[in-house]
PDB file of C-alpha atoms in Angstrom:
ATOM      1  CA  ASN A  15     -51.848  63.071 113.314  1.00 85.00           C
ATOM      2  CA  ILE A  16     -49.543  60.514 114.904  1.00 92.00           C
ATOM      3  CA  SER A  17     -47.968  57.342 113.625  1.00 93.00           C
ATOM      4  CA  SER A  18     -47.779  54.297 115.880  1.00 94.00           C
ATOM      5  CA  GLY A  19     -46.149  50.868 115.587  1.00 93.00           C
ATOM      6  CA  ARG A  20     -46.555  48.963 112.359  1.00 92.00           C
ATOM      7  CA  ARG A  21     -47.392  45.264 112.056  1.00 92.00           C
ATOM      8  CA  GLY A  22     -44.878  43.197 113.996  1.00 93.00           C
ATOM      9  CA  HIS A  23     -43.830  46.247 116.052  1.00 93.00           C
ATOM     10  CA  SER A  24     -47.078  47.199 117.759  1.00 92.00           C
ATOM     11  CA  THR A  25     -47.288  50.049 120.226  1.00 95.00           C
ATOM     12  CA  PRO A  26     -48.322  48.783 123.665  1.00 94.00           C
ATOM     13  CA  ARG A  27     -51.793  49.838 124.828  1.00 94.00           C
ATOM     14  CA  GLY A  28     -52.636  50.732 128.401  1.00 95.00           C
ATOM     15  CA  LYS A  29     -52.019  53.235 131.166  1.00 96.00           C
ATOM     16  CA  PHE A  30     -48.421  54.341 131.712  1.00 97.00           C
ATOM     17  CA  LYS A  31     -46.525  57.147 133.388  1.00 97.00           C
ATOM     18  CA  ALA A  32     -44.227  59.444 131.423  1.00 97.00           C
ATOM     19  CA  GLY A  33     -40.554  58.822 132.058  1.00 97.00           C
ATOM     20  CA  PRO A  34     -38.169  58.307 133.560  1.00 97.00           C
ATOM     21  CA  VAL A  35     -36.433  59.459 130.352  1.00 97.00           C
ATOM     22  CA  LYS A  36     -37.452  62.876 129.025  1.00 98.00           C
ATOM     23  CA  ASP A  37     -34.882  64.357 126.610  1.00 97.00           C
ATOM     24  CA  ARG A  38     -34.921  67.191 124.078  1.00 97.00           C
ATOM     25  CA  MET A  39     -32.758  64.933 121.899  1.00 97.00           C
ATOM     26  CA  HIS A  40     -32.628  61.208 122.582  1.00 95.00           C
ATOM     27  CA  TYR A  41     -30.924  58.648 120.335  1.00 94.00           C
ATOM     28  CA  SER A  42     -32.325  55.174 119.753  1.00 90.00           C
ATOM     29  CA  ARG A  43     -30.165  52.407 121.167  1.00 88.00           C
ATOM     30  CA  LEU A  44     -32.026  49.859 119.049  1.00 87.00           C
ATOM     31  CA  TYR A  45     -32.106  51.555 115.646  1.00 85.00           C
ATOM     32  CA  ASN A  46     -28.691  52.883 114.597  1.00 84.00           C
ATOM     33  CA  ASN A  47     -28.644  55.836 116.988  1.00 87.00           C
ATOM     34  CA  SER A  48     -31.616  57.382 115.176  1.00 90.00           C
ATOM     35  CA  PRO A  49     -32.380  60.858 116.534  1.00 92.00           C
ATOM     36  CA  MET A  50     -35.619  61.138 118.479  1.00 95.00           C
ATOM     37  CA  PRO A  51     -36.243  64.834 119.247  1.00 97.00           C
ATOM     38  CA  TYR A  52     -38.567  65.793 122.103  1.00 98.00           C
ATOM     39  CA  SER A  53     -38.595  62.252 123.527  1.00 97.00           C
ATOM     40  CA  VAL A  54     -40.756  61.109 126.402  1.00 98.00           C
ATOM     41  CA  GLN A  55     -40.331  57.493 127.484  1.00 97.00           C
ATOM     42  CA  ILE A  56     -43.589  55.639 127.955  1.00 96.00           C
ATOM     43  CA  HIS A  57     -42.657  51.987 128.428  1.00 95.00           C
ATOM     44  CA  GLY A  58     -39.280  50.295 128.007  1.00 94.00           C
ATOM     45  CA  HIS A  59     -37.946  51.239 124.566  1.00 93.00           C
ATOM     46  CA  VAL A  60     -41.233  52.911 123.555  1.00 95.00           C
ATOM     47  CA  PHE A  61     -41.217  56.711 123.379  1.00 97.00           C
ATOM     48  CA  ILE A  62     -43.468  59.488 122.181  1.00 97.00           C
ATOM     49  CA  HIS A  63     -41.174  61.677 120.073  1.00 97.00           C
ATOM     50  CA  GLY A  64     -40.887  64.000 117.138  1.00 97.00           C
ATOM     51  CA  TYR A  65     -40.101  62.679 113.687  1.00 95.00           C
ATOM     52  CA  HIS A  66     -39.751  64.152 110.212  1.00 93.00           C
ATOM     53  CA  SER A  67     -42.085  61.576 108.648  1.00 91.00           C
ATOM     54  CA  VAL A  68     -45.481  61.023 110.288  1.00 94.00           C
ATOM     55  CA  PRO A  69     -47.777  59.229 107.859  1.00 92.00           C
ATOM     56  CA  PRO A  70     -51.429  58.822 108.961  1.00 89.00           C
ATOM     57  CA  ARG A  71     -50.945  55.079 109.479  1.00 91.00           C
ATOM     58  CA  PRO A  72     -48.845  52.756 111.669  1.00 92.00           C
ATOM     59  CA  ALA A  73     -45.223  53.058 110.498  1.00 93.00           C
ATOM     60  CA  SER A  74     -42.842  53.015 113.484  1.00 93.00           C
ATOM     61  CA  HIS A  75     -41.030  50.276 115.383  1.00 93.00           C
ATOM     62  CA  GLY A  76     -43.441  50.778 118.314  1.00 93.00           C
ATOM     63  CA  CYS A  77     -42.861  54.407 119.247  1.00 95.00           C
ATOM     64  CA  ILE A  78     -45.475  57.085 118.741  1.00 96.00           C
ATOM     65  CA  ARG A  79     -44.246  59.616 116.196  1.00 96.00           C
ATOM     66  CA  MET A  80     -45.496  63.187 116.376  1.00 96.00           C
ATOM     67  CA  PRO A  81     -44.922  65.868 113.736  1.00 96.00           C
ATOM     68  CA  LEU A  82     -42.092  68.388 114.026  1.00 96.00           C
ATOM     69  CA  LYS A  83     -43.531  70.577 111.252  1.00 92.00           C
ATOM     70  CA  ARG A  84     -46.116  73.362 111.406  1.00 89.00           C
ATOM     71  CA  LYS A  85     -47.157  73.760 115.054  1.00 91.00           C
ATOM     72  CA  ASN A  86     -44.593  71.154 116.227  1.00 95.00           C
ATOM     73  CA  ALA A  87     -46.916  68.880 118.188  1.00 95.00           C
ATOM     74  CA  ALA A  88     -43.905  66.931 119.463  1.00 97.00           C
ATOM     75  CA  LYS A  89     -42.429  69.992 121.183  1.00 97.00           C
ATOM     76  CA  PHE A  90     -45.847  71.004 122.500  1.00 97.00           C
ATOM     77  CA  PHE A  91     -46.327  67.561 124.088  1.00 96.00           C
ATOM     78  CA  PHE A  92     -42.748  67.530 125.427  1.00 97.00           C
ATOM     79  CA  ASP A  93     -43.171  70.953 127.065  1.00 97.00           C
ATOM     80  CA  TRP A  94     -46.587  70.047 128.484  1.00 96.00           C
ATOM     81  CA  VAL A  95     -45.872  66.623 130.018  1.00 97.00           C
ATOM     82  CA  ASP A  96     -43.870  66.104 133.218  1.00 97.00           C
ATOM     83  CA  VAL A  97     -42.140  62.904 134.308  1.00 98.00           C
ATOM     84  CA  GLY A  98     -44.824  60.914 136.116  1.00 98.00           C
ATOM     85  CA  THR A  99     -47.760  62.335 134.136  1.00 97.00           C
ATOM     86  CA  PRO A 100     -50.279  59.556 133.403  1.00 97.00           C
ATOM     87  CA  VAL A 101     -50.378  58.654 129.699  1.00 95.00           C
ATOM     88  CA  TRP A 102     -53.069  56.408 128.252  1.00 94.00           C
ATOM     89  CA  ILE A 103     -52.400  54.733 124.929  1.00 93.00           C
ATOM     90  CA  LEU A 104     -55.671  53.624 123.387  1.00 89.00           C
ATOM     91  CA  SER A 105     -56.372  51.609 120.292  1.00 78.00           C
ATOM     92  CA  GLU A 106     -58.823  54.189 119.028  1.00 62.00           C
ATOM     93  CA  PHE A 107     -59.556  57.879 119.440  1.00 55.00           C
ATOM     94  CA  SER A 108     -61.162  58.973 122.678  1.00 51.00           C
ATOM     95  CA  ASP A 109     -62.132  62.505 123.675  1.00 52.00           C
ATOM     96  CA  GLY A 110     -62.451  61.517 127.334  1.00 53.00           C
ATOM     97  CA  SER A 111     -66.245  61.873 127.435  1.00 54.00           C
ATOM     98  CA  GLU A 112     -66.740  58.292 128.651  1.00 53.00           C
ATOM     99  CA  ARG A 113     -64.731  59.122 131.795  1.00 51.00           C
ATOM    100  CA  LEU A 114     -66.818  62.243 132.378  1.00 46.00           C
ATOM    101  CA  SER A 115     -70.113  60.406 131.983  1.00 45.00           C
ATOM    102  CA  ALA A 116     -68.909  57.616 134.292  1.00 47.00           C
ATOM    103  CA  LYS A 117     -68.408  60.149 137.110  1.00 45.00           C
ATOM    104  CA  LYS A 118     -72.017  61.413 137.009  1.00 42.00           C
TER     105      LYS A 118
END
């Protein structure tokens, strides 16, 4: 699961490119130097990063929180993505099948 931006702090939707910031440990300039492990910048002050609390509902200030526990999805994403990798933020789950069927 992930946790996106809560009411009043929505996570932007659209197509972005990862970066330019990609840091194993980034600190929020907006929120009291809060640690943001495995951070990948998506848009302005919006990052995909690890967090200790990832409720299954919108709860952040706009960032996308990923779990650090169990399989550490945040580290997995951080290790997988390169600066410049296209990242799509959607308002609902998509498995990509609509893109595959559109190419037929």
